[in-house]
Tab-separated table of C-alpha atoms in Angstrom:
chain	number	residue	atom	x	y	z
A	14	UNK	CA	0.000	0.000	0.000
A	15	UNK	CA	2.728	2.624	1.073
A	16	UNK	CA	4.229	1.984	-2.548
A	17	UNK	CA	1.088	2.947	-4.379
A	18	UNK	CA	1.112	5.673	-1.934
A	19	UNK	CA	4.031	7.294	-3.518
A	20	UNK	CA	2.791	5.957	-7.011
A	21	UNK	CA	-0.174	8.386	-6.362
A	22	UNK	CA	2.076	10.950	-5.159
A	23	UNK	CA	4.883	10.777	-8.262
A	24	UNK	CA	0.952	11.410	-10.419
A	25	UNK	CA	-0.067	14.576	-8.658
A	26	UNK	CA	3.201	15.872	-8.342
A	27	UNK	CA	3.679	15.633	-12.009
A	28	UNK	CA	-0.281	17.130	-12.978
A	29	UNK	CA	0.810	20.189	-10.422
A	30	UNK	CA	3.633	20.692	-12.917
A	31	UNK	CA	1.759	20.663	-15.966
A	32	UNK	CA	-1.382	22.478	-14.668
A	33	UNK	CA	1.442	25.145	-12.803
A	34	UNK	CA	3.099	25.676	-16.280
A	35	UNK	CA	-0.667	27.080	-17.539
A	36	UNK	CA	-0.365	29.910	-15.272
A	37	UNK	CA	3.651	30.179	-15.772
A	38	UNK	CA	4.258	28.837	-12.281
A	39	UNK	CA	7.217	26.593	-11.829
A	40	UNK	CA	7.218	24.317	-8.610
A	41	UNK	CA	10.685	23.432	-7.635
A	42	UNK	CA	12.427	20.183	-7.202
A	43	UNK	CA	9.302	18.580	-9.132
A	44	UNK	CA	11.588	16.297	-10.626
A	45	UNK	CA	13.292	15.636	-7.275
A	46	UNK	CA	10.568	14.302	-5.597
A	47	UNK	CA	9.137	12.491	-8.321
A	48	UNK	CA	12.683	10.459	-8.548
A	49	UNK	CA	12.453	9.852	-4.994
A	50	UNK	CA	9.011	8.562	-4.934
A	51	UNK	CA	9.705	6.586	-7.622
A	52	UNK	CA	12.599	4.993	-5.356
A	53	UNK	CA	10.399	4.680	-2.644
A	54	UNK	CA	7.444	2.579	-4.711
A	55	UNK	CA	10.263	0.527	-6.500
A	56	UNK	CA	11.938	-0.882	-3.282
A	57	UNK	CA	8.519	-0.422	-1.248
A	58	UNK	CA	7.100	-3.109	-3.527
A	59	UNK	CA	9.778	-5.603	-3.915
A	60	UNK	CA	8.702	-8.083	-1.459
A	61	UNK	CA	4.796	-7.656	-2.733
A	62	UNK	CA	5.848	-8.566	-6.044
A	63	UNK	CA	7.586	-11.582	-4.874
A	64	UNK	CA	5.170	-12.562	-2.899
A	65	UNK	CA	2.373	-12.297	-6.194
A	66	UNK	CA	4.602	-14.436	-8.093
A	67	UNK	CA	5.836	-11.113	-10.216
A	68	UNK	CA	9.402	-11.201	-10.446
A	69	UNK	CA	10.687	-12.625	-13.054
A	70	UNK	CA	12.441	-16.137	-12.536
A	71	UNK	CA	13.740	-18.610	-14.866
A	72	UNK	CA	11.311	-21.615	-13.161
A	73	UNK	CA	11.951	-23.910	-15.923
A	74	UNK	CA	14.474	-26.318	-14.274
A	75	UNK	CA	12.392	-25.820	-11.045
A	76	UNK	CA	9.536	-27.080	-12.838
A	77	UNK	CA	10.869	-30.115	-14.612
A	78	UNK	CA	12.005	-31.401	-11.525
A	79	UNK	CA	9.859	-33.449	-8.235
A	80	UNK	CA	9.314	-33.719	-4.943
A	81	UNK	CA	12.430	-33.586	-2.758
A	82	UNK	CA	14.835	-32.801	-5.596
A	83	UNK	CA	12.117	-29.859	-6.472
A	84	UNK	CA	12.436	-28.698	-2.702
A	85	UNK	CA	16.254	-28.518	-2.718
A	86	UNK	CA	16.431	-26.460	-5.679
A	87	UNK	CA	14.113	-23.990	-4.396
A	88	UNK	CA	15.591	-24.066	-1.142
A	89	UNK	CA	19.024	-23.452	-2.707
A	90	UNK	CA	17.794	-20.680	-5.212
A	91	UNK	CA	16.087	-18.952	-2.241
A	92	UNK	CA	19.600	-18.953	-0.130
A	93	UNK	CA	21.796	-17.893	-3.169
A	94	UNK	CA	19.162	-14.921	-3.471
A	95	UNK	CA	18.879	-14.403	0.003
A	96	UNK	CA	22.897	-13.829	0.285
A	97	UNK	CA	22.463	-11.249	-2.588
A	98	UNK	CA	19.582	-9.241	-0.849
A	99	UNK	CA	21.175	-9.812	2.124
A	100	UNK	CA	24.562	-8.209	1.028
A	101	UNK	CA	22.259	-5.631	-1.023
A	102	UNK	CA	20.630	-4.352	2.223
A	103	UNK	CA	23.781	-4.534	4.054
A	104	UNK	CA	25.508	-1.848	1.689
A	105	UNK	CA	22.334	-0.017	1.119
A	106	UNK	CA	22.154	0.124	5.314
A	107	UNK	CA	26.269	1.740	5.155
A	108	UNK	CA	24.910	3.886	2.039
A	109	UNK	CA	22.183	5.153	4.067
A	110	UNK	CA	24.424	5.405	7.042
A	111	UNK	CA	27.517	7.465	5.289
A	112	UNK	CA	24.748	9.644	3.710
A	113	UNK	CA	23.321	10.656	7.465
A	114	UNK	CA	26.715	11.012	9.051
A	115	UNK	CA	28.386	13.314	6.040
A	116	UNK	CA	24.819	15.414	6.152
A	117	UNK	CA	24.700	14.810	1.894
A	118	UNK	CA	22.084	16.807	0.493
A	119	UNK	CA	20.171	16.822	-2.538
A	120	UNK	CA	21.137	18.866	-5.730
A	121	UNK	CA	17.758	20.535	-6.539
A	122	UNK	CA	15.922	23.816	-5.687
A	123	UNK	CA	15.180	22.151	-2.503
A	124	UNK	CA	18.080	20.609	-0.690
A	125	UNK	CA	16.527	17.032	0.889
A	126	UNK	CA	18.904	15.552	3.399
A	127	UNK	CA	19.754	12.428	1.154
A	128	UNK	CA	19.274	9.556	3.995
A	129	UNK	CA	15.377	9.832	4.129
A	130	UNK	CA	14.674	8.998	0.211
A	131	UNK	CA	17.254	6.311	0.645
A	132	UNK	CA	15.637	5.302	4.177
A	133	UNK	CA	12.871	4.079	1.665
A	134	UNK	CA	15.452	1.784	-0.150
A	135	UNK	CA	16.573	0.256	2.709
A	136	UNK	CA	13.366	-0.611	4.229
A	137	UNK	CA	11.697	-2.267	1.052
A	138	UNK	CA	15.178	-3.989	0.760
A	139	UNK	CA	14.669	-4.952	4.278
A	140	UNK	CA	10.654	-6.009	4.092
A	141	UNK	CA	12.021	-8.119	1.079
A	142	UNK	CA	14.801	-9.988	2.751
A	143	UNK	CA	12.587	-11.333	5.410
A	144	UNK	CA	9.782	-12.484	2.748
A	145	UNK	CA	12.748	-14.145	1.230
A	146	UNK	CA	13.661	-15.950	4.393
A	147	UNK	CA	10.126	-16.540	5.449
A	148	UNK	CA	9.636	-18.449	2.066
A	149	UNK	CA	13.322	-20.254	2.825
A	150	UNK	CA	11.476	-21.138	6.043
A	151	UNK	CA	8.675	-22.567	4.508
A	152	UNK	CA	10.398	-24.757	1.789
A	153	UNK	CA	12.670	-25.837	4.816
A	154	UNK	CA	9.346	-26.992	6.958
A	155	UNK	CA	8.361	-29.013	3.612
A	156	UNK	CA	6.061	-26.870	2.586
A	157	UNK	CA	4.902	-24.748	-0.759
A	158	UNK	CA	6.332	-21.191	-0.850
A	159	UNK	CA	3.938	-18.635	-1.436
A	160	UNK	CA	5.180	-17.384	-5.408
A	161	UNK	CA	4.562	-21.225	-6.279
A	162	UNK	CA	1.508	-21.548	-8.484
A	163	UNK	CA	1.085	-17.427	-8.800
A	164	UNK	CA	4.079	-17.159	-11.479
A	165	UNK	CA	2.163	-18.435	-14.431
């Protein structure tokens, strides 16, 4: 929900430009925001998406093979990703971190202390990483992760 949030946001950010230029009035650091938001509903959604079967995966090996030789490949494709993400949000976390502590600003109009847009990237990263290890969980436990079935 928060990433259609700033979906919603990027759109009326974008029809105050274009109704502001009718009347010849320019609102500043439009473009700014917009790229932040977009940020935001990018990494905000991540887990979601995985969850809905959305990302793209190449399943066909997955597929072909059965029952426990099925499970190990998942369960091995869901660790492999899960040390990516996991070293993602790690650096993202330092990025974030470096950002705060050297008080980095934006370029625009309207300087935007650079650690809250990425805040946003950290957290989806973050939300992801445990749907990743939830579903690890679950294939673990013998069970059917949740993108299973909802990819097709």
């Amino acid at each position: 929900m928060l990433a259609g949030f700033f979906i919603i946001l990027i759109t009326l950010m974008i029809l105050a430009q274009i109704i502001g230029r009718w009347f010849s009035i320019i609102i500043p650091s439009t473009e700014d925001f917009a790229g932040f938001f977009l940020v935001a509903a990018t990494f905000l959604a991540l887990a979601y998406t995985f969850r809905m079967g959305g990302h793209i995966r190449v399943t066909i090996l997955v597929h072909l093979l059965k029952g426990r030789l099925q499970r190990l490949a998942l369960a091995f494709s869901l660790l492999v990703f899960i040390i990516m993400i996991g070293y993602g949000t790690y650096y993202t976390g330092a990025f974030v971190y470096e950002s705060w502590s050297f008080h980095e600003v934006s370029q625009g109009y309207i300087p935007v202390s650079l650690w809250i847009p990425q805040s946003a990237m950290l957290l989806g990263l973050l939300i992801f990483l445990i749907a990743l290890i939830d579903d690890f969980i679950v294939v673990l436990s013998g069970n059917t992760p949740t993108f299973v079935g909802l990819e097709e």
